[in-house]
Amino acid sequence: MPQPVEEEQQVQEHILYPLECFLFGEDPSDGLQKLEHKNYGSSSQQCGRVFKEGETVYSCRDCAIDPTCVLCMDCFQNSVHKGHRYKMHASSGGGFCDCGDLEAWKTGPCCSQHDLELQERAQTLFQVLLCYITDLMVWEEGDELSEEMKMNENTYYCVLYNDEHHSYDQVIYALQRAISCDHNEAHTHTALIDKEGRRAVKRGTLRTCQQVKDLIRSNSEHITQQALRVEILHSAVMAHQTFALRLGAWLQQIIGYSVGFRQVFCQVALEPGADSDKPCLISRLMLHDARLYKGARKVIHELIFCSLLMETEYKKQFAMKFTEHYKQLQEDFISDDHERNISVTALSVQIFTVPTLARQLIEEGSVIKVIIDTVMEMLREHLDNNQRFHFQGYNSDKFFRVQVIFHDLRYILISKPTTWTEQLRGKFLEGFSAFLGLLNCMQGMEEVKRQFGQHIEVEPEWEAGFSIQIQLRHILSMFQDWCSSDERVLLLAFQECHRALLRCTNQPFHSEPTDSYMCKHILHKRPYKVSQEPVSIHLPITRLLTLSNTSLISCVCVCFFYLFIFFFKEHLDFSAFAEHPLRCVVLAAEVSAEMWRRNGLSLVSQVYYYQDVKCRDEMFDKDIIMLQIAASKMDPNHFLMLILLRFELFEVFNGNCSSKDQDLLKQWNRLTEEMLNLLIVIVGERYVPGISNVTKQDVTMREVIHLLCIEPMAHSSLVKGLPENESHETGLESVIAKVATFKKPGVSGHGLYELKKECLKEFNPFFYHYTKSQHSKAEDAQKKRRAQDGSDKALRPPVPPPFAPAFSSIVRLLCCDVFIHVLRRVLQRAVEERCTLWSEAMIQRALHLVGQALIEEKTQLEASNVDEVSFDFSHKARSMSLCLSLTLKKKRGGGGRMKKWIYSMLLTCAPHTLYFFQDRKRKAEAAKLHRQKIMAQMSAMQKNFIETHKMLYDNVPESGSQGEMFCLLKHYCGILGPQQGVCPADWEALTCILCQEEQEVQAQAPAMVLTACVQRSTVLTQYRGKTLSTKGSYPLFMPPDLAVGTHTGSCGHVMHATCWQKYFEAVQNTTRNRLHAELIIDLENGEYMCPLCKSLCNTVVPLIPLEPSKLNYESAKLVGEVLTLPRWIQIVVARIKGLRPAQRAGDESKHCSVLVRPKYSSSITEMLVVCATTVHRVGLQTAPNELCPHVPVMTWNTCAYTIQAIENMLQEEGKALFGSLQNRQLSGLKAVVQFSAVQRLKSSQTVTQKHFTDMLAVLVPVPDTEGTLSVLEVDFFHLLVGLVLSIPALYQEENVDLQPSAISTAYNHLHLVQLLTMAHITWCICAPRHLSLSLMSHRLRTSVSGSMMADRVRRGVLPFLRCAALFFNCLTGVPPPEALSSTADSPDSHLPLLCSYLALPCNLFQLFQEHRDTVTPLIQRWCGNEAILKALKGEINIVRYPRKRNRLIDLPEDYSVLLNQASHFKCPKSSDDERKHPTLCLFCGTMLCSQSPCCHVQLDGEEVGACTAHAASCGAGVGMFLRVRECEIVLMASRTRGSTYPAPYLDDYGETDPQLGRGNPLHLCPERYKKLQQLWQQHCILEEIARSLEVLNVMFAFEWQML
């Protein structure tokens, strides 16, 4: 059977090549070459690149006509838009690049690349091929092939198609039972079906295929009640369909050669059929699109993109065909189950967003009416008997697909016309009438009625209605924009809208009008109570009349005048316009008063969205505007009486209503608060273009000010709090710099905007867009800020802009009789004793209204003469002056803060009303003078007392005076050798974090332990990806490249060993029952969370008391004269020889008779075993075995590696070697070193002696030692730690407990350090050059005085000496010199101090001079090793010192560079162009294909993803990856655990952008990237994952191993 590559070659040679020859009339290459030299056809500057799913696209916020106009990466990089404000996001597939489309861009329509010459035509060939493709694509199961297309073979295929109803597992289940295949084969079939859309799962006779078909349908139908789509196709049909798709891809290539080819293809595709009833070829393909499988759809759509949509003239014709079949296409899409991005209906965005094309479709195709009629047809089933929508029990999937149609209506209306024609007016108004028909079905839909007595049993459906409202939000404003662009259209549209409103019959009155009396005013209205009768929150037609746009509101009076002239013969009743909006506002108030709590959460949710930023501009805001319109035209007393009636407070304020029911009284109070709040809004909210002389920018600025009054906010939070226009813009960027200052973020969090001080005066505590919680937070925040600034704390009303002339009469509400009456009643209740009909919030609102009225009166007085001002609030306020005074006196409603301000305002407006206030002011001033007099007397008495007892103060000594200080003479000693310093006291009394009991760390006391985490690490590796095996010299000898180490870290928290054991058992028992607990902690590997800080741990380190050294300096000096380095080597080698017979005699029992020393308590020795076993198990990834000879070696290795990691971290961060570690880090390091030093007590001494012998043989000749490694093959510091910690074993024998003396220990340490330092220096000299042995020996024998050589040695040996100093400091406790705790000098300048601390000469080369006779043969031995010779010849890789410090890879500053790399990323194991997830390893820079089956590999018998497999080799199981298209970091610590982490890229507002949701340009934040690096270098990735998962409370497990 031929392979795919061979098949493609045969198709190219035997079919496509002849077709090309026919097309060009000669060899295709010659024909193409001629076309390149000739100027045939017209040129095109359109790019037309078809986007793949996941490909990054760009939109210019400054130049794009609308957000759907996008550029591909290449065009964007070569365009002027790169320097503009742009957004980027991942394409969902199906669109194409708009570069070159003049109608898509305001400026810069073309990039610098597109100027391709186009070529000839071939109509006959295209006609035949397109007919062939169409016939095969629209093939039905029962169709017959023509005779010339049939084949002799009589076989069939059972073809299974993709759908979105069945899951992977369900399809696999059905296939396994239908075709008897294993799971892997069924999974392969399923994956290909999901990718291509269909697959032949069985080949055979018609009967066998039919049996398989029946089995697949039956096995799938009983799972989801819907069978999989299965067809039986003849093998000839299958072959022809496969080839037809290949021809489609070939045609794309051919028509790309020339404009002429493309135009001919368009003509053929749009040419009407021979039969008048038969549509054109492209129409047939579109109408059959829902029946096509995924692969066929993709080819057809791409063919349309690169042909019909690239030619302006043919694009218009195609758009007409698309509009003609629009209804049928949408019906097919709604009944289909595939996503929209692979549906032909998705082409609407390419058609309807072109302004000229949209105009043509409106004029010639009535596209607005077509779209709306399609929506109505889809929603007709949801109409009730009153022809209003009722969505109870709707199909959510189908309803979601219907909502998508609204996008097309929005696309059509994106660009309003600048020039109107009669035809355009007629067709637009026709569409507008159809739109009003849709709104008529929404007007009053889903009415609610207050539930009494019993709670509602079934929550009514409400999401569907608001979903439509959200979809129509921008469409409504777009219709208004279109109407506002032509005065005639505006009047006709207003007329239609009013007629539609009159035809609505929802929420009618059921009673006759009655008269209501208040303050000698009569209101004649029909009674209606929101709390008792049905009410709807959906009033789209009513709100459409408000005409909230600037230009529309300026015409509102003209429209109402038009209605008055042509439709009414009597006074126009504006209260009718206000009726329904007022009902909605009252409904929201009653819900807030908890009067509707028995109606369930559905109503609460509706009211929430009614006032939420997503809907408020077309719901709540429009209702307020309509109320303002009514208030400007109605008598103010009648308007307020109407409000009182609808709030059901009329009788309460008339004094005819009383009750002792506390719930009813609370409701009245709450309703009064809401009613007063509504008055504040109607009078004070003037920031609407047309209501007052403000711009949209002023409106946005005020919104931003009030958002920032709540708290400083990030840019994204501000954007979420602002309404978006149809282009998804909020206008924030144009105003934010004027009102706020930006504070850049640190290494965490995000940048914040803080309100400027000069904008605080604009704060309105009763801002109408505040929620209840926002109002409270804003009020508290402003009080605190004003207290900090020392400014006036009174939250006075801001001075509003004046009303426009048409609305200036609204202010009459503030001085009408009913308003004064309402305020007087509210204030009277506040001062009455035992009155419950008031609240603090009510008084606050009343005082705010008083302030508004005073500001309005002051403003009018300042603008005009006193005689011309008719606003007389201060005059009428005399009747409530006493109440106001008493209220302020009791400081109710914040009266204490408002007192001074109200007093000054009243003084300005009407001095004669201030009798009560002046009297109170006189009393207050008298009290103030009295307090000042008392304070002066107290101050005088205090001074007199001090003078009388002056001697008491003079005799008090000053703390820290020089007379009390003692000068301490500090004499510093080293840490090694005969001058070893004194060890201070060790552990102090420690407190257990579990039982809170204190205990000192003692050898025979119960064990105290530190929580710890042991993990494998590659932080220091020099060869990433290298693995270590115990079959060689590892783990006894750590290679110098530090390929994989074992790190032990601790959070520093102490527990009793018994307390920890109880806690650990409890964790084991409780965590097993927790959901997805394995994602947080691995119980099988002994993991747990620290009880205090929740750090991840997997063992404990026992605290070992440090034995103070008792060194006799005189004896040590005498011993030193004898125990020189050569003598020490002789003694040690002799000791090793003496141990050999004992070792051989005890081989049989060395693992079974382990000497347990009584030096430490049993609990300490038990914890030694626990910790050592964990280190051994984790470090070698092996089963626990405390008798393994590698156990002590791994404890030494983890000690050495942990110290090296800490030294590397300090060096990287530029910190001092000592004094820079946190207490927890230092405590953990000391504990690890002391544990490693005493662990040998639980190991076989024979094994330890053998380890020491093998390690020492690397440095000095040891008899009877074979296979000695060279200094090239070992890490010097690991070797030092192993030798120092194992040398005490030389003094111990079976049944004899001997310990080296303090003097012996000091000289052992000193000579080991000297030997290893000389070996290290030798290698530093040898490694940089390929020196012969004789030349190297000659240089060492003479002198090495070159500055370059000295500098190389100094830099090479410095990390080793730093690590040694840390090690011996933790081992012996001798304090370092203070200079090593300073960061003022560079680390290189600390070398003399380190040498002094380690008892080494400051000039390290003196070691070779002092021990010339001893070291010369050793150097010859070191350098004569075969491995050394190969390294010097360059035959093997060597590690040069100092080692390279590992860092995370360098990332580009601009994130779009990474996106560009990801867009060009090709999976190495896949040839298709399906969306991939490019993921970048931050350790090594490798780009991986994650979450894709193509890159799954087997790891230890388990299938894992590319990232998991890479982390196993690159990071020893730990990984840090950047998912480029998602812009997020993924941390991995094992196959089953991982978490996301914010990427180090921030936008200009200091925020990250996960999933590129906002699309703002991103730039690298070095501080955050450095924090990521510290997270890795400090081995905190595992801890970060555990903490993040603990916080997230994982509900659904993510398969991290498949990443």
mmCIF file of N, CA, C and O in Angstrom, residues 1318 1337 1340-1341 1408 1411-1422:
data_model
loop_
_atom_site.group_PDB
_atom_site.id
_atom_site.type_symbol
_atom_site.label_atom_id
_atom_site.label_comp_id
_atom_site.label_asym_id
_atom_site.label_seq_id
_atom_site.Cartn_x
_atom_site.Cartn_y
_atom_site.Cartn_z
ATOM 1 N N MET A 1318 44.773 22.694 46.578
ATOM 2 C CA MET A 1318 45.867 22.566 45.624
ATOM 3 C C MET A 1318 45.427 21.800 44.378
ATOM 4 O O MET A 1318 45.816 22.148 43.256
ATOM 5 N N SER A 1337 54.419 20.937 34.216
ATOM 6 C CA SER A 1337 55.268 20.705 35.387
ATOM 7 C C SER A 1337 56.333 21.776 35.493
ATOM 8 O O SER A 1337 56.674 22.240 36.586
ATOM 9 N N LEU A 1340 54.846 24.917 36.974
ATOM 10 C CA LEU A 1340 54.572 24.821 38.394
ATOM 11 C C LEU A 1340 55.856 24.843 39.212
ATOM 12 O O LEU A 1340 55.895 25.359 40.322
ATOM 13 N N ARG A 1341 56.944 24.232 38.667
ATOM 14 C CA ARG A 1341 58.209 24.194 39.404
ATOM 15 C C ARG A 1341 58.853 25.570 39.480
ATOM 16 O O ARG A 1341 59.538 25.893 40.423
ATOM 17 N N PHE A 1408 51.879 25.537 47.405
ATOM 18 C CA PHE A 1408 52.776 24.706 46.601
ATOM 19 C C PHE A 1408 54.222 24.886 47.036
ATOM 20 O O PHE A 1408 55.025 23.948 46.985
ATOM 21 N N HIS A 1411 54.683 23.039 50.540
ATOM 22 C CA HIS A 1411 54.608 21.577 50.480
ATOM 23 C C HIS A 1411 55.130 21.080 49.136
ATOM 24 O O HIS A 1411 54.568 20.165 48.536
ATOM 25 N N ARG A 1412 56.272 21.668 48.672
ATOM 26 C CA ARG A 1412 56.768 21.354 47.334
ATOM 27 C C ARG A 1412 57.090 19.877 47.189
ATOM 28 O O ARG A 1412 56.687 19.241 46.222
ATOM 29 N N ASP A 1413 57.783 19.335 48.136
ATOM 30 C CA ASP A 1413 58.209 17.940 48.015
ATOM 31 C C ASP A 1413 57.020 16.995 48.026
ATOM 32 O O ASP A 1413 57.041 15.951 47.355
ATOM 33 N N THR A 1414 55.998 17.346 48.761
ATOM 34 C CA THR A 1414 54.830 16.465 48.845
ATOM 35 C C THR A 1414 53.920 16.625 47.633
ATOM 36 O O THR A 1414 53.402 15.639 47.093
ATOM 37 N N VAL A 1415 53.718 17.850 47.196
ATOM 38 C CA VAL A 1415 52.706 18.106 46.177
ATOM 39 C C VAL A 1415 53.206 17.803 44.772
ATOM 40 O O VAL A 1415 52.404 17.527 43.862
ATOM 41 N N THR A 1416 54.521 17.875 44.542
ATOM 42 C CA THR A 1416 55.023 17.639 43.180
ATOM 43 C C THR A 1416 54.655 16.257 42.660
ATOM 44 O O THR A 1416 54.101 16.134 41.554
ATOM 45 N N PRO A 1417 54.918 15.185 43.418
ATOM 46 C CA PRO A 1417 54.479 13.871 42.896
ATOM 47 C C PRO A 1417 52.958 13.751 42.786
ATOM 48 O O PRO A 1417 52.448 13.048 41.930
ATOM 49 N N LEU A 1418 52.257 14.463 43.678
ATOM 50 C CA LEU A 1418 50.789 14.409 43.589
ATOM 51 C C LEU A 1418 50.304 15.072 42.306
ATOM 52 O O LEU A 1418 49.390 14.573 41.640
ATOM 53 N N ILE A 1419 50.919 16.222 41.946
ATOM 54 C CA ILE A 1419 50.517 16.897 40.708
ATOM 55 C C ILE A 1419 50.786 16.009 39.509
ATOM 56 O O ILE A 1419 49.972 15.914 38.579
ATOM 57 N N GLN A 1420 51.956 15.353 39.529
ATOM 58 C CA GLN A 1420 52.262 14.458 38.415
ATOM 59 C C GLN A 1420 51.244 13.321 38.343
ATOM 60 O O GLN A 1420 50.820 12.916 37.264
ATOM 61 N N ARG A 1421 50.800 12.851 39.521
ATOM 62 C CA ARG A 1421 49.792 11.788 39.534
ATOM 63 C C ARG A 1421 48.449 12.292 39.037
ATOM 64 O O ARG A 1421 47.765 11.641 38.255
ATOM 65 N N TRP A 1422 48.080 13.491 39.501
ATOM 66 C CA TRP A 1422 46.788 14.051 39.068
ATOM 67 C C TRP A 1422 46.761 14.275 37.558
ATOM 68 O O TRP A 1422 45.777 13.974 36.893
#
